[in-house]
């Protein structure tokens, strides 16, 4: 199944549901960054979470940033996800691998360790909205659900999964269910939803069994007036970095440092953190930047 996002409502609009399939974009991130199993799982879950959060934004061009700063072996990660379905991200120590947990699965919680989740919502104008919460367990899903409950006062359940074998990423994605204020006042509905989610099989297990997003939502909310909204939105790993942007970024070093690069290295090399693309700047290009800086001064 192609990477995609679908949105739905249930219980007369009292429940908001969003599902994403992110298998291909997670595999692309693994290839670009040379991610270990546990790093792939951590970043894959986080990219799915970023896309789920961005789906609630209204203005075209809106984006969500998730940054985890932690004390575990992975050293934290960063994700940038947009309402347009694009996402990118990186792990600070991508090659780190640790022993699986007692279920034989990548131990994301231990790899991330204690720390903080920082969320920034940028709607394209004014100051971005930012919030920080302490990590619950580093497993990503529980941490994002805690953020939603504490910072946005929205009771939420979020399921995230990445399934890998030695051939790579076989399935990845996530599901976000939110109880909106009008429905939150109905304790029976909330209890029913909590029970169903607690008994839901692992998200990637459902994908691997052949179920698509509408079928998963139908099983969960089909008897609660489920309504699928619009057509699925395509998702992809995308980084807007370019050679020209790299040259622009080099200007921040200033003319003396750029001259030093010419003298010592006969040029410069820069690697994009988000996609691992490597860019080279020639002596002539650095001299052009120096000329621009001196003209501006």
CSV table of C-alpha atoms in Angstrom, one decimal:
chain,number,residue,atom,x,y,z
A,1,UNK,CA,0.0,0.0,0.0
A,2,UNK,CA,1.3,3.5,-0.9
A,3,UNK,CA,2.1,5.9,1.9
A,4,UNK,CA,-1.0,7.9,2.6
A,5,UNK,CA,-3.1,9.7,5.2
A,6,UNK,CA,-6.8,9.5,5.8
A,7,UNK,CA,-9.0,11.5,8.1
A,8,UNK,CA,-12.4,10.5,9.6
A,9,UNK,CA,-15.0,11.4,12.2
A,10,UNK,CA,-17.3,9.3,14.3
A,11,UNK,CA,-19.9,9.7,17.0
A,12,UNK,CA,-21.6,12.6,15.3
A,13,UNK,CA,-18.3,14.5,15.0
A,14,UNK,CA,-17.3,13.9,18.6
A,15,UNK,CA,-14.4,11.6,17.6
A,16,UNK,CA,-11.6,12.6,15.3
A,17,UNK,CA,-9.5,9.8,13.7
A,18,UNK,CA,-6.5,10.0,11.5
A,19,UNK,CA,-4.5,7.1,10.1
A,20,UNK,CA,-1.2,7.1,8.2
A,21,UNK,CA,0.8,4.5,6.3
A,22,UNK,CA,4.5,5.5,6.2
A,23,UNK,CA,6.3,2.3,5.1
A,24,UNK,CA,8.1,3.8,2.1
A,25,UNK,CA,9.1,7.0,3.6
A,26,UNK,CA,10.5,5.2,6.7
A,27,UNK,CA,12.5,2.9,4.4
A,28,UNK,CA,13.8,6.0,2.6
A,29,UNK,CA,14.9,7.6,5.9
A,30,UNK,CA,16.7,4.3,6.8
A,31,UNK,CA,18.6,4.3,3.6
A,32,UNK,CA,19.5,7.9,3.6
A,33,UNK,CA,20.8,8.0,7.2
A,34,UNK,CA,22.1,4.4,7.5
A,35,UNK,CA,19.8,3.8,10.5
A,36,UNK,CA,20.1,0.9,12.8
A,37,UNK,CA,17.0,-1.2,13.7
A,38,UNK,CA,16.3,0.8,16.8
A,39,UNK,CA,17.0,4.1,15.2
A,40,UNK,CA,14.7,3.3,12.3
A,41,UNK,CA,12.0,2.4,14.7
A,42,UNK,CA,12.4,5.5,16.7
A,43,UNK,CA,12.5,7.9,13.7
A,44,UNK,CA,9.8,6.0,11.9
A,45,UNK,CA,7.4,6.3,14.8
A,46,UNK,CA,8.3,10.0,15.2
A,47,UNK,CA,7.7,10.8,11.6
A,48,UNK,CA,4.3,9.1,11.7
A,49,UNK,CA,3.5,11.1,14.8
A,50,UNK,CA,4.5,14.4,13.2
A,51,UNK,CA,2.3,13.7,10.2
A,52,UNK,CA,-0.6,12.8,12.4
A,53,UNK,CA,-0.2,16.1,14.4
A,54,UNK,CA,0.2,18.2,11.3
A,55,UNK,CA,-3.0,16.8,9.8
A,56,UNK,CA,-5.1,18.9,12.2
A,57,UNK,CA,-3.7,22.2,11.0
A,58,UNK,CA,-5.7,24.4,8.6
A,59,UNK,CA,-3.5,26.8,6.8
A,60,UNK,CA,-1.5,25.6,3.7
A,61,UNK,CA,2.2,25.6,4.5
A,62,UNK,CA,1.7,24.7,8.2
A,63,UNK,CA,4.3,22.5,9.8
A,64,UNK,CA,5.0,20.6,13.0
A,65,UNK,CA,8.4,20.0,14.5
A,66,UNK,CA,9.0,17.3,17.0
A,67,UNK,CA,12.4,17.4,18.8
A,68,UNK,CA,13.4,14.9,21.5
A,69,UNK,CA,16.4,15.7,23.7
A,70,UNK,CA,17.3,12.8,25.8
A,71,UNK,CA,20.1,11.0,27.7
A,72,UNK,CA,19.9,7.6,25.9
A,73,UNK,CA,22.3,6.1,23.4
A,74,UNK,CA,20.4,7.6,20.4
A,75,UNK,CA,21.0,11.1,21.8
A,76,UNK,CA,17.6,12.5,20.6
A,77,UNK,CA,16.0,13.1,17.2
A,78,UNK,CA,14.2,15.7,15.1
A,79,UNK,CA,11.2,15.5,12.8
A,80,UNK,CA,9.7,18.2,10.5
A,81,UNK,CA,6.3,17.3,9.1
A,82,UNK,CA,3.9,19.3,7.0
A,83,UNK,CA,0.2,19.5,6.3
A,84,UNK,CA,1.1,18.9,2.7
A,85,UNK,CA,2.2,15.4,3.5
A,86,UNK,CA,6.0,15.9,3.4
A,87,UNK,CA,8.2,14.8,6.3
A,88,UNK,CA,11.9,14.6,7.1
A,89,UNK,CA,14.0,13.8,10.1
A,90,UNK,CA,17.2,12.6,11.6
A,91,UNK,CA,18.6,10.8,14.7
A,92,UNK,CA,21.6,12.2,16.4
A,93,UNK,CA,23.4,8.8,16.6
A,94,UNK,CA,21.9,6.8,13.7
A,95,UNK,CA,24.1,3.8,13.9
A,96,UNK,CA,23.6,3.0,17.6
A,97,UNK,CA,22.1,-0.5,18.2
A,98,UNK,CA,21.1,-2.0,21.5
A,99,UNK,CA,19.7,-5.3,22.6
A,100,UNK,CA,15.9,-5.9,21.9
A,101,UNK,CA,13.4,-5.8,24.7
A,102,UNK,CA,11.9,-8.8,26.4
A,103,UNK,CA,9.4,-9.2,23.5
A,104,UNK,CA,12.3,-9.3,21.0
A,105,UNK,CA,11.4,-5.9,19.6
A,106,UNK,CA,13.6,-2.8,19.2
A,107,UNK,CA,13.9,-1.2,22.7
A,108,UNK,CA,13.1,2.4,21.7
A,109,UNK,CA,12.4,3.5,25.2
A,110,UNK,CA,15.8,2.5,26.5
A,111,UNK,CA,17.6,3.8,23.4
A,112,UNK,CA,16.0,7.2,23.9
A,113,UNK,CA,16.1,7.3,27.7
A,114,UNK,CA,14.9,10.1,29.9
A,115,UNK,CA,14.5,13.5,28.4
A,116,UNK,CA,12.0,16.0,26.9
A,117,UNK,CA,9.7,16.3,23.9
A,118,UNK,CA,9.5,19.7,22.4
A,119,UNK,CA,6.7,20.4,19.9
A,120,UNK,CA,6.5,23.5,17.7
A,121,UNK,CA,3.5,24.3,15.5
A,122,UNK,CA,4.2,26.8,12.8
A,123,UNK,CA,1.0,28.0,11.0
A,124,UNK,CA,3.0,30.3,8.6
A,125,UNK,CA,2.4,33.6,10.4
A,126,UNK,CA,3.1,35.1,13.8
A,127,UNK,CA,5.1,33.3,16.4
A,128,UNK,CA,5.0,29.5,16.3
A,129,UNK,CA,3.3,27.8,19.2
A,130,UNK,CA,5.7,25.8,21.3
A,131,UNK,CA,5.3,23.3,24.2
A,132,UNK,CA,7.6,21.0,26.1
A,133,UNK,CA,6.8,18.0,28.2
A,134,UNK,CA,8.9,15.4,29.9
A,135,UNK,CA,9.1,12.0,28.2
A,136,UNK,CA,6.8,9.4,29.7
A,137,UNK,CA,8.8,6.3,28.6
A,138,UNK,CA,10.6,7.3,25.3
A,139,UNK,CA,8.4,4.9,23.3
A,140,UNK,CA,7.1,8.0,21.3
A,141,UNK,CA,3.4,7.1,21.2
A,142,UNK,CA,2.8,7.5,24.9
A,143,UNK,CA,5.0,10.6,24.9
A,144,UNK,CA,3.0,12.3,22.1
A,145,UNK,CA,-0.3,11.3,23.8
A,146,UNK,CA,0.9,12.9,27.0
A,147,UNK,CA,1.8,16.0,25.1
A,148,UNK,CA,-1.7,16.2,23.6
A,149,UNK,CA,-3.4,15.6,27.0
A,150,UNK,CA,-1.3,18.1,29.0
A,151,UNK,CA,-0.6,20.8,26.4
A,152,UNK,CA,-3.7,20.8,24.3
A,153,UNK,CA,-6.2,19.3,26.8
A,154,UNK,CA,-7.3,16.7,24.2
A,155,UNK,CA,-7.7,13.1,25.4
A,156,UNK,CA,-6.0,11.1,22.7
A,157,UNK,CA,-4.9,7.6,21.9
A,158,UNK,CA,-2.0,7.2,19.4
A,159,UNK,CA,-0.7,3.9,18.0
A,160,UNK,CA,2.6,4.0,16.2
A,161,UNK,CA,4.5,1.1,14.6
A,162,UNK,CA,7.5,0.1,12.5
A,163,UNK,CA,8.1,-3.5,11.5
A,164,UNK,CA,11.5,-4.4,10.2
A,165,UNK,CA,13.2,-7.6,9.0
A,166,UNK,CA,16.6,-8.1,7.6
A,167,UNK,CA,15.4,-7.0,4.2
A,168,UNK,CA,14.3,-3.6,5.6
A,169,UNK,CA,11.0,-1.9,6.6
A,170,UNK,CA,8.0,-4.1,5.9
A,171,UNK,CA,5.3,-1.9,7.5
A,172,UNK,CA,5.1,1.4,9.3
A,173,UNK,CA,2.4,3.9,10.2
A,174,UNK,CA,0.1,5.1,12.9
A,175,UNK,CA,-3.3,5.9,14.1
A,176,UNK,CA,-4.6,8.9,16.2
A,177,UNK,CA,-8.0,8.9,17.9
A,178,UNK,CA,-9.1,12.0,19.7
A,179,UNK,CA,-12.2,12.6,21.8
A,180,UNK,CA,-13.4,16.1,21.2
A,181,UNK,CA,-15.0,18.2,24.0
A,182,UNK,CA,-18.7,17.4,23.2
A,183,UNK,CA,-18.0,13.7,23.2
A,184,UNK,CA,-15.6,13.8,26.2
A,185,UNK,CA,-18.7,14.5,28.4
A,186,UNK,CA,-20.1,11.0,27.6
A,187,UNK,CA,-18.3,8.6,29.9
A,188,UNK,CA,-19.8,5.5,28.3
A,189,UNK,CA,-18.5,6.5,24.9
A,190,UNK,CA,-15.0,7.3,26.3
A,191,UNK,CA,-15.0,4.0,28.2
A,192,UNK,CA,-16.0,2.0,25.0
A,193,UNK,CA,-13.3,3.7,23.0
A,194,UNK,CA,-10.7,3.1,25.6
A,195,UNK,CA,-11.6,-0.6,25.7
A,196,UNK,CA,-11.5,-1.0,21.9
A,197,UNK,CA,-8.1,0.7,21.6
A,198,UNK,CA,-6.6,-1.4,24.4
A,199,UNK,CA,-7.7,-4.6,22.6
A,200,UNK,CA,-6.5,-3.4,19.2
A,201,UNK,CA,-3.7,-5.5,17.7
A,202,UNK,CA,-0.4,-3.8,16.9
A,203,UNK,CA,-0.8,-1.3,14.1
A,204,UNK,CA,1.9,-2.8,11.8
A,205,UNK,CA,0.5,-6.3,12.5
A,206,UNK,CA,-2.8,-5.0,11.0
A,207,UNK,CA,-1.0,-3.6,7.9
A,208,UNK,CA,0.9,-6.8,7.5
A,209,UNK,CA,-2.3,-8.8,7.6
A,210,UNK,CA,-3.5,-6.9,4.5
A,211,UNK,CA,-5.9,-4.4,6.1
A,212,UNK,CA,-5.9,-0.9,4.7
A,213,UNK,CA,-6.7,2.3,6.7
A,214,UNK,CA,-10.4,2.4,6.0
A,215,UNK,CA,-10.8,-1.2,7.1
A,216,UNK,CA,-8.8,-0.6,10.3
A,217,UNK,CA,-11.0,2.4,11.1
A,218,UNK,CA,-14.2,0.5,10.2
A,219,UNK,CA,-13.2,-2.3,12.7
A,220,UNK,CA,-12.6,0.3,15.4
A,221,UNK,CA,-15.4,2.9,14.8
A,222,UNK,CA,-17.7,1.4,12.1
A,223,UNK,CA,-20.7,1.2,14.5
A,224,UNK,CA,-20.2,4.8,15.7
A,225,UNK,CA,-21.3,6.6,12.6
A,226,UNK,CA,-17.9,6.5,11.0
A,227,UNK,CA,-17.4,9.0,8.1
A,228,UNK,CA,-14.2,8.9,6.0
A,229,UNK,CA,-13.4,12.5,4.9
A,230,UNK,CA,-12.2,13.2,1.4
A,231,UNK,CA,-9.6,11.2,-0.5
A,232,UNK,CA,-6.4,9.9,1.0
A,233,UNK,CA,-3.5,12.3,1.0
A,234,UNK,CA,-0.1,11.1,-0.4
A,235,UNK,CA,2.9,11.2,2.0
A,236,UNK,CA,6.6,11.3,1.2
A,237,UNK,CA,10.0,11.9,2.7
A,238,UNK,CA,11.1,15.2,1.3
A,239,UNK,CA,13.9,17.7,2.2
A,240,UNK,CA,13.9,21.1,0.5
A,241,UNK,CA,17.7,21.5,0.8
A,242,UNK,CA,19.6,22.5,-2.4
A,243,UNK,CA,23.1,23.5,-3.4
A,244,UNK,CA,22.1,27.1,-3.5
A,245,UNK,CA,20.6,27.0,0.1
A,246,UNK,CA,23.9,25.4,1.3
A,247,UNK,CA,25.8,28.3,-0.2
A,248,UNK,CA,23.5,30.8,1.5
A,249,UNK,CA,24.1,29.0,4.8
A,250,UNK,CA,27.8,29.2,4.5
A,251,UNK,CA,27.6,33.0,4.5
A,252,UNK,CA,27.0,32.9,8.3
A,253,UNK,CA,30.6,32.0,8.8
A,254,UNK,CA,31.7,35.4,7.6
A,255,UNK,CA,34.5,36.3,5.1
A,256,UNK,CA,37.5,35.5,7.4
A,257,UNK,CA,36.3,31.9,8.0
A,258,UNK,CA,35.5,31.4,4.3
A,259,UNK,CA,39.0,32.5,3.4
A,260,UNK,CA,40.3,30.0,5.9
A,261,UNK,CA,38.3,27.3,4.2
A,262,UNK,CA,39.9,28.2,0.8
A,263,UNK,CA,43.4,28.2,2.3
A,264,UNK,CA,43.1,25.0,4.3
A,265,UNK,CA,40.6,22.9,2.3
A,266,UNK,CA,40.4,24.4,-1.2
A,267,UNK,CA,36.7,24.5,-0.8
A,268,UNK,CA,34.0,23.4,1.6
A,269,UNK,CA,31.7,20.4,2.2
A,270,UNK,CA,28.4,20.5,4.0
A,271,UNK,CA,26.0,17.6,4.9
A,272,UNK,CA,22.2,18.2,5.4
A,273,UNK,CA,21.2,16.8,8.8
A,274,UNK,CA,17.7,16.0,7.6
A,275,UNK,CA,18.5,13.9,4.5
A,276,UNK,CA,22.3,13.3,4.6
A,277,UNK,CA,22.8,14.9,1.2
A,278,UNK,CA,26.4,16.1,0.8
A,279,UNK,CA,27.1,19.4,-1.0
A,280,UNK,CA,30.5,20.7,-2.2
A,281,UNK,CA,31.4,24.3,-2.5
A,282,UNK,CA,34.3,25.2,-4.9
A,283,UNK,CA,36.9,27.9,-4.3
A,284,UNK,CA,35.2,30.0,-6.9
A,285,UNK,CA,31.9,29.7,-5.1
A,286,UNK,CA,33.4,30.6,-1.8
A,287,UNK,CA,35.2,33.6,-3.4
A,288,UNK,CA,31.8,34.7,-4.7
A,289,UNK,CA,30.3,34.5,-1.2
A,290,UNK,CA,33.2,36.6,0.2
A,291,UNK,CA,32.6,39.2,-2.6
A,292,UNK,CA,28.8,39.3,-1.7
A,293,UNK,CA,29.6,39.8,2.0
A,294,UNK,CA,32.1,42.6,1.3
A,295,UNK,CA,29.7,44.3,-1.1
A,296,UNK,CA,26.9,44.1,1.5
A,297,UNK,CA,29.2,45.5,4.2
